[in-house]
Coordinates of C-alpha atoms in Angstrom, one line a residue:
M1 CA 207.1 23.3 -20.9
S2 CA 204.3 21.1 -19.3
Y3 CA 204.4 20.5 -15.6
Y4 CA 203.5 16.8 -16.1
T5 CA 203.8 13.8 -18.4
L6 CA 201.0 11.3 -19.0
K7 CA 201.2 7.8 -20.4
K8 CA 199.0 4.7 -20.3
L9 CA 200.7 1.8 -18.4
R10 CA 198.3 -1.0 -19.0
E11 CA 194.7 -1.9 -19.7
T12 CA 192.4 -4.9 -19.8
Q13 CA 190.0 -5.7 -22.6
A14 CA 186.3 -5.4 -21.8
R15 CA 184.6 -8.4 -20.2
F16 CA 180.8 -8.9 -20.3
D17 CA 178.5 -11.1 -18.3
K18 CA 175.0 -11.1 -16.9
Q19 CA 175.9 -8.3 -14.5
G20 CA 177.2 -6.0 -17.3
G21 CA 180.7 -5.2 -18.5
E22 CA 183.9 -4.0 -17.0
A23 CA 187.4 -2.9 -18.2
T24 CA 190.3 -1.1 -16.5
Q25 CA 193.1 1.2 -17.6
V26 CA 196.0 2.4 -15.5
W27 CA 197.5 5.8 -16.4
Q28 CA 200.7 7.2 -15.0
V29 CA 200.9 11.0 -14.2
R30 CA 204.4 12.3 -13.4
F31 CA 204.8 15.8 -12.2
I32 CA 207.9 18.0 -12.3
N33 CA 208.0 18.6 -8.5
D34 CA 206.3 17.8 -5.2
Q35 CA 203.7 20.6 -5.4
Y36 CA 201.1 18.4 -6.9
D37 CA 199.1 15.6 -5.2
S38 CA 196.8 12.7 -6.1
V39 CA 193.8 15.1 -6.6
M40 CA 195.9 16.9 -9.3
A41 CA 196.6 13.6 -10.9
V42 CA 192.9 12.9 -11.3
L43 CA 192.4 16.5 -12.6
V44 CA 195.1 15.9 -15.2
L45 CA 193.2 12.9 -16.5
N46 CA 189.9 14.9 -16.4
A47 CA 191.6 17.6 -18.6
N48 CA 192.6 14.8 -21.0
G49 CA 189.1 13.5 -21.5
L50 CA 188.9 10.9 -18.7
T51 CA 186.1 12.3 -16.7
Q52 CA 183.4 10.4 -14.8
G53 CA 181.0 8.9 -17.3
A54 CA 183.5 9.0 -20.2
P55 CA 183.2 6.0 -22.7
Y56 CA 185.8 3.3 -22.8
S57 CA 188.1 2.8 -25.9
H58 CA 190.8 0.2 -26.5
G59 CA 192.8 0.9 -29.6
K60 CA 190.2 1.0 -32.4
V61 CA 187.6 -0.8 -30.2
Y62 CA 185.0 1.6 -28.8
H63 CA 182.4 0.6 -26.2
A64 CA 179.7 3.2 -25.8
L65 CA 178.1 1.4 -22.9
L66 CA 181.3 1.1 -20.8
R67 CA 181.5 4.3 -18.8
L68 CA 184.2 5.5 -16.4
E69 CA 182.9 4.9 -12.9
E70 CA 186.0 4.9 -10.6
M71 CA 189.3 6.7 -10.5
N72 CA 191.8 5.4 -7.9
P73 CA 195.1 7.4 -7.7
R74 CA 198.0 5.8 -5.8
P75 CA 201.6 7.0 -5.3
A76 CA 204.1 5.3 -7.7
S77 CA 207.7 4.2 -6.9
L78 CA 209.0 7.1 -9.0
K79 CA 209.2 10.6 -7.4
F80 CA 206.3 13.0 -8.0
T81 CA 204.4 10.2 -9.8
Y82 CA 200.9 8.7 -9.4
N83 CA 199.3 5.7 -11.0
V84 CA 195.6 6.2 -11.5
E85 CA 193.4 3.1 -12.0
C86 CA 190.3 3.9 -14.1
V87 CA 187.5 1.4 -13.9
F88 CA 184.9 1.4 -16.7
R89 CA 181.5 -0.5 -16.2
S90 CA 178.3 -0.9 -18.1
P91 CA 174.8 -1.6 -16.8
P92 CA 172.8 -4.7 -17.7
P93 CA 170.8 -5.8 -19.6
P94 CA 172.5 -6.2 -23.0
E95 CA 169.4 -5.6 -25.1
L96 CA 169.6 -1.9 -24.1
Q97 CA 172.9 -1.4 -25.8
N98 CA 171.4 0.4 -28.8
Q99 CA 169.6 3.0 -26.8
Q100 CA 171.4 6.4 -26.8
Q101 CA 171.6 9.1 -24.2
P102 CA 171.7 12.8 -25.4
P103 CA 175.2 14.3 -25.1
P104 CA 176.0 16.4 -22.1
G105 CA 174.8 20.0 -22.3
Q106 CA 171.6 19.3 -24.3
F107 CA 168.2 19.0 -22.7
P108 CA 167.0 15.4 -22.8
P109 CA 163.5 14.8 -24.1
G110 CA 160.9 15.0 -21.4
A111 CA 160.6 17.2 -18.3
P112 CA 163.2 20.0 -17.8
A113 CA 164.0 18.4 -14.4
D114 CA 165.8 15.6 -16.4
A115 CA 168.5 18.1 -17.4
R116 CA 171.3 17.3 -15.1
P117 CA 174.4 19.5 -14.2
F118 CA 177.7 18.5 -15.7
V119 CA 181.3 19.6 -15.4
R120 CA 184.1 20.1 -18.0
V121 CA 187.7 20.5 -17.0
M122 CA 190.3 22.7 -18.7
S123 CA 193.3 24.8 -17.8
R124 CA 194.0 28.5 -17.6
G125 CA 197.5 30.1 -17.8
R126 CA 198.6 33.2 -15.9
S127 CA 201.7 35.1 -14.9
E128 CA 202.7 34.9 -11.2
A129 CA 205.5 36.5 -9.2
I130 CA 208.0 34.0 -7.7
H131 CA 208.7 34.7 -4.1
K132 CA 210.0 31.3 -3.0
A133 CA 211.2 28.2 -4.8
L134 CA 213.3 25.1 -4.5
F135 CA 216.9 26.0 -4.5
L136 CA 218.9 23.6 -6.7
G137 CA 222.4 25.1 -6.5
A138 CA 224.8 27.2 -8.5
F139 CA 225.6 26.4 -12.1
N140 CA 228.0 27.9 -14.7
A141 CA 227.1 29.3 -18.1
E142 CA 227.4 25.8 -19.7
G143 CA 224.7 24.5 -17.3
E144 CA 227.3 22.5 -15.3
D145 CA 227.4 22.4 -11.5
A146 CA 229.7 25.1 -10.2
N147 CA 230.4 23.1 -7.0
V148 CA 229.5 26.1 -4.8
N149 CA 228.2 25.1 -1.5
N150 CA 226.7 27.8 0.7
P151 CA 225.6 26.4 4.1
R152 CA 223.2 29.3 4.5
M153 CA 221.5 28.4 1.3
P154 CA 221.2 24.5 1.4
R155 CA 220.3 22.8 -1.8
N156 CA 216.9 21.2 -2.3
T157 CA 215.4 23.6 0.3
R158 CA 212.4 25.9 -0.5
L159 CA 213.8 29.4 0.0
P160 CA 213.0 33.0 -0.9
V161 CA 214.4 33.6 -4.4
A162 CA 217.6 35.7 -3.9
N163 CA 221.1 36.2 -5.1
S164 CA 224.1 34.5 -3.6
A165 CA 224.4 37.4 -1.1
E166 CA 221.0 36.3 0.2
V167 CA 219.3 39.5 -0.9
P168 CA 215.8 38.8 -2.3
L169 CA 215.3 39.8 -5.9
L170 CA 213.5 43.1 -6.5
P171 CA 211.3 43.0 -8.4
P172 CA 210.6 39.3 -8.1
R173 CA 210.8 37.1 -11.1
E174 CA 207.6 35.9 -12.8
R175 CA 206.6 32.7 -14.4
L176 CA 203.7 31.2 -16.3
V177 CA 201.6 28.9 -14.1
Y178 CA 198.4 27.1 -14.8
D179 CA 195.2 26.7 -12.7
W180 CA 192.5 24.1 -13.4
A181 CA 189.2 25.6 -14.6
L182 CA 186.0 23.8 -13.9
I183 CA 183.2 24.7 -16.4
V184 CA 180.1 23.9 -14.4
T185 CA 176.8 23.9 -16.3
S186 CA 173.5 23.6 -14.5
Y187 CA 169.8 24.3 -15.1
T188 CA 167.5 26.5 -13.1
N189 CA 164.1 28.2 -13.3
K190 CA 165.4 31.1 -11.2
T191 CA 166.6 34.4 -12.7
W192 CA 170.1 35.7 -12.1
S193 CA 168.8 38.3 -9.7
Q194 CA 167.5 35.6 -7.4
V195 CA 170.9 33.9 -7.0
P196 CA 173.7 35.2 -4.8
D197 CA 176.3 37.2 -6.9
L198 CA 179.6 35.5 -5.9
L199 CA 181.7 36.5 -8.9
G200 CA 185.3 37.0 -7.6
Y201 CA 184.6 35.2 -4.4
V202 CA 186.4 32.2 -3.0
N203 CA 184.8 29.4 -1.0
E204 CA 185.0 30.0 2.7
K205 CA 184.1 26.4 3.6
K206 CA 184.8 23.0 2.4
V207 CA 182.5 22.2 -0.5
R208 CA 181.7 19.2 -2.7
L209 CA 181.0 19.4 -6.4
R210 CA 179.2 16.3 -7.7
T211 CA 177.4 15.6 -11.0
R212 CA 175.8 12.5 -12.4
V213 CA 175.0 11.5 -16.0
G214 CA 172.0 9.4 -17.2
L215 CA 172.6 5.9 -18.5
P216 CA 170.9 4.1 -21.4
G217 CA 167.8 2.4 -20.1
G218 CA 167.6 4.5 -17.0
G219 CA 169.7 5.1 -13.9
T220 CA 172.7 7.4 -13.4
R221 CA 176.4 7.3 -12.8
T222 CA 178.8 9.8 -11.2
Q223 CA 180.3 12.1 -13.8
F224 CA 182.4 14.4 -11.5
D225 CA 182.9 14.2 -7.7
H226 CA 185.5 16.2 -5.7
T227 CA 185.5 17.8 -2.3
F228 CA 187.6 21.0 -2.2
A229 CA 189.2 22.6 0.9
P230 CA 188.3 26.2 1.9
R231 CA 189.8 29.0 -0.2
T232 CA 190.8 26.8 -3.1
L233 CA 188.0 27.8 -5.5
L234 CA 187.4 31.2 -7.2
L235 CA 184.3 31.9 -9.1
Y236 CA 185.8 33.6 -12.2
D237 CA 183.0 33.9 -14.7
E238 CA 179.3 33.2 -15.1
S239 CA 176.8 33.3 -17.9
W240 CA 173.0 32.8 -18.1
D241 CA 171.4 31.5 -21.3
P242 CA 167.5 31.5 -21.3
H243 CA 165.5 28.7 -22.8
I244 CA 161.8 28.0 -23.1
I245 CA 160.9 24.3 -22.7
E246 CA 157.3 23.2 -22.7
T247 CA 156.3 26.8 -22.2
V248 CA 158.4 27.0 -19.0
P249 CA 161.3 29.5 -18.9
W250 CA 164.6 27.9 -17.9
N251 CA 168.1 29.2 -17.6
V252 CA 171.3 27.3 -18.5
V253 CA 173.9 28.6 -16.1
T254 CA 177.5 28.2 -17.0
R255 CA 180.1 29.0 -14.3
E256 CA 183.9 29.0 -14.6
V257 CA 185.5 28.1 -11.3
L258 CA 189.3 28.3 -11.0
V259 CA 191.0 25.7 -8.8
R260 CA 194.2 26.5 -6.8
L261 CA 194.7 23.6 -4.5
G262 CA 197.4 25.5 -2.5
G263 CA 194.8 28.2 -1.8
W264 CA 194.1 31.7 -3.2
H265 CA 196.0 33.5 -0.6
I266 CA 199.1 35.6 -1.3
D267 CA 202.4 35.0 0.6
E268 CA 204.6 38.2 0.8
L269 CA 208.2 38.0 2.1
D270 CA 208.5 40.0 5.3
R271 CA 211.3 42.4 4.6
G272 CA 211.9 46.2 4.7
L273 CA 214.2 49.2 5.3
S274 CA 212.6 50.1 8.6
A275 CA 211.5 48.5 11.8
R276 CA 208.3 48.9 13.7
A277 CA 208.4 51.6 16.4
Q278 CA 205.6 51.0 18.8
R279 CA 205.4 50.9 22.6
G280 CA 207.8 48.2 23.8
D281 CA 209.6 47.8 20.5
P282 CA 213.4 48.2 20.4
D283 CA 214.6 51.8 19.8
G284 CA 217.9 50.7 18.2
S285 CA 219.9 52.2 21.0
G286 CA 219.6 49.4 23.5
G287 CA 216.3 50.6 25.0
S288 CA 212.6 50.4 23.9
Y289 CA 210.0 52.9 23.0
S290 CA 207.5 54.2 25.6
N291 CA 204.2 56.0 25.4
T292 CA 206.1 59.2 26.0
D293 CA 208.3 58.6 22.9
L294 CA 205.4 57.8 20.7
L295 CA 203.2 60.6 21.9
G296 CA 205.8 63.3 21.8
P297 CA 206.4 65.7 18.9
N298 CA 209.0 63.3 17.4
G299 CA 207.0 60.2 17.8
V300 CA 207.1 57.9 14.7
A301 CA 205.5 54.6 13.7
V302 CA 208.8 53.1 12.3
R303 CA 212.5 53.7 12.7
R304 CA 214.9 53.6 9.7
L305 CA 217.4 50.7 10.0
L306 CA 221.1 51.6 9.9
D307 CA 224.2 49.8 8.7
P308 CA 227.3 49.3 11.0
Q309 CA 228.5 52.8 9.9
G310 CA 225.3 54.4 11.0
N311 CA 224.0 55.0 7.5
P312 CA 220.4 54.1 6.5
I313 CA 220.4 50.7 4.7
T314 CA 219.5 50.8 1.0
D315 CA 218.6 47.1 0.5
P316 CA 215.6 45.6 2.4
I317 CA 216.5 43.0 5.0
L318 CA 214.4 40.2 6.4
L319 CA 212.0 40.9 9.3
D320 CA 210.7 38.6 11.9
G321 CA 206.9 38.9 11.4
K322 CA 206.7 41.4 14.3
G323 CA 208.3 44.3 12.5
Q324 CA 211.9 43.8 13.8
P325 CA 215.0 42.5 12.0
L326 CA 215.7 38.8 12.1
N327 CA 218.5 38.0 14.5
Q328 CA 220.2 36.0 11.8
Q329 CA 219.6 37.0 8.2
E330 CA 219.2 33.5 7.0
L331 CA 216.9 32.8 4.0
E332 CA 215.6 29.5 5.5
K333 CA 214.4 31.5 8.5
A334 CA 212.4 33.9 6.3
I335 CA 208.9 34.8 7.4
F336 CA 206.0 35.2 4.9
L337 CA 202.9 37.2 5.6
R338 CA 199.8 35.6 4.2
W339 CA 197.0 37.7 2.7
L340 CA 193.7 37.0 1.0
D341 CA 192.4 39.8 -1.3
Q342 CA 189.1 38.1 -2.3
H343 CA 185.8 38.0 -0.4
E344 CA 184.6 34.7 0.9
A345 CA 181.3 33.0 0.6
D346 CA 179.7 29.6 1.1
F347 CA 179.5 28.0 -2.4
V348 CA 176.6 25.8 -1.2
T349 CA 174.4 28.9 -1.8
L350 CA 174.9 28.3 -5.5
A351 CA 172.7 25.2 -5.1
D352 CA 172.9 22.1 -7.3
P353 CA 175.5 20.6 -8.0
W354 CA 177.3 22.2 -4.9
S355 CA 176.9 20.7 -1.5

């Protein structure tokens, strides 16, 4: 099941004058929930062939000179929906319409410096544990609303995934999710050993990825232009393909960068069978631990939590982020501990087209 639907709302036929040509299309991207934003709407169009510099087509009419120049996403009246206006333009003069530009990824004739970076967009599927989700309610085997209202588990609230006794599921459920993959191709006369090895790293700072394509008759237009927040990009793969052009050795570098707009961190539900037992922490008997308790022969780092009968609990309960049980075991008060298991680096060190 796709997490979005895409349809063309309207478009204008191409108009040409002394200043060149122009045409517009409006595409509607509707997502299944509120996790996706206007940037994702643009990336959906990129993945469906509408990238900066893409040619304009209207039915069976194809205008090679009209190229996509602007993408303007706006929230629509429908929930989780964006309308993206795509503006195609062509440069003057008309007599240059028969000149052709080499397709992306091929070296244009002339100096190697004419070879410009470019970006392709695709998707990658993966399996992910579900720790929290939007609770929609209780339903019977026929898929009908069971009319069960639990005030401690309010509907349309993002909660840890749990059963109706509010016990988080162990192990957590998994689902298939998709990340955007940016295939970034660039050209360099450096060798791979002269460039920082950032495979497996995430971007520690905000970074901009911008590429331009050549136009018939000269000049350039933007092909891809996005600024990404810290820790939203992961350098997943990299290849170096050597070429000799005009006796000069060049490398075609292809990098696959995975995009996760929510960040590459991991959120783990804070729960357990034991409480922290450090100096000043509750000892479970109305007092608190002292240095003497911790340094004595029976000093421990944690204390096992007990049920009302004095028996050790067997199901994990929610903790408060400081190693102690939550005063009220309510799912909507749950604490998540955030981790990042990748190293961080400044992607600007990858050079053009990163800035």
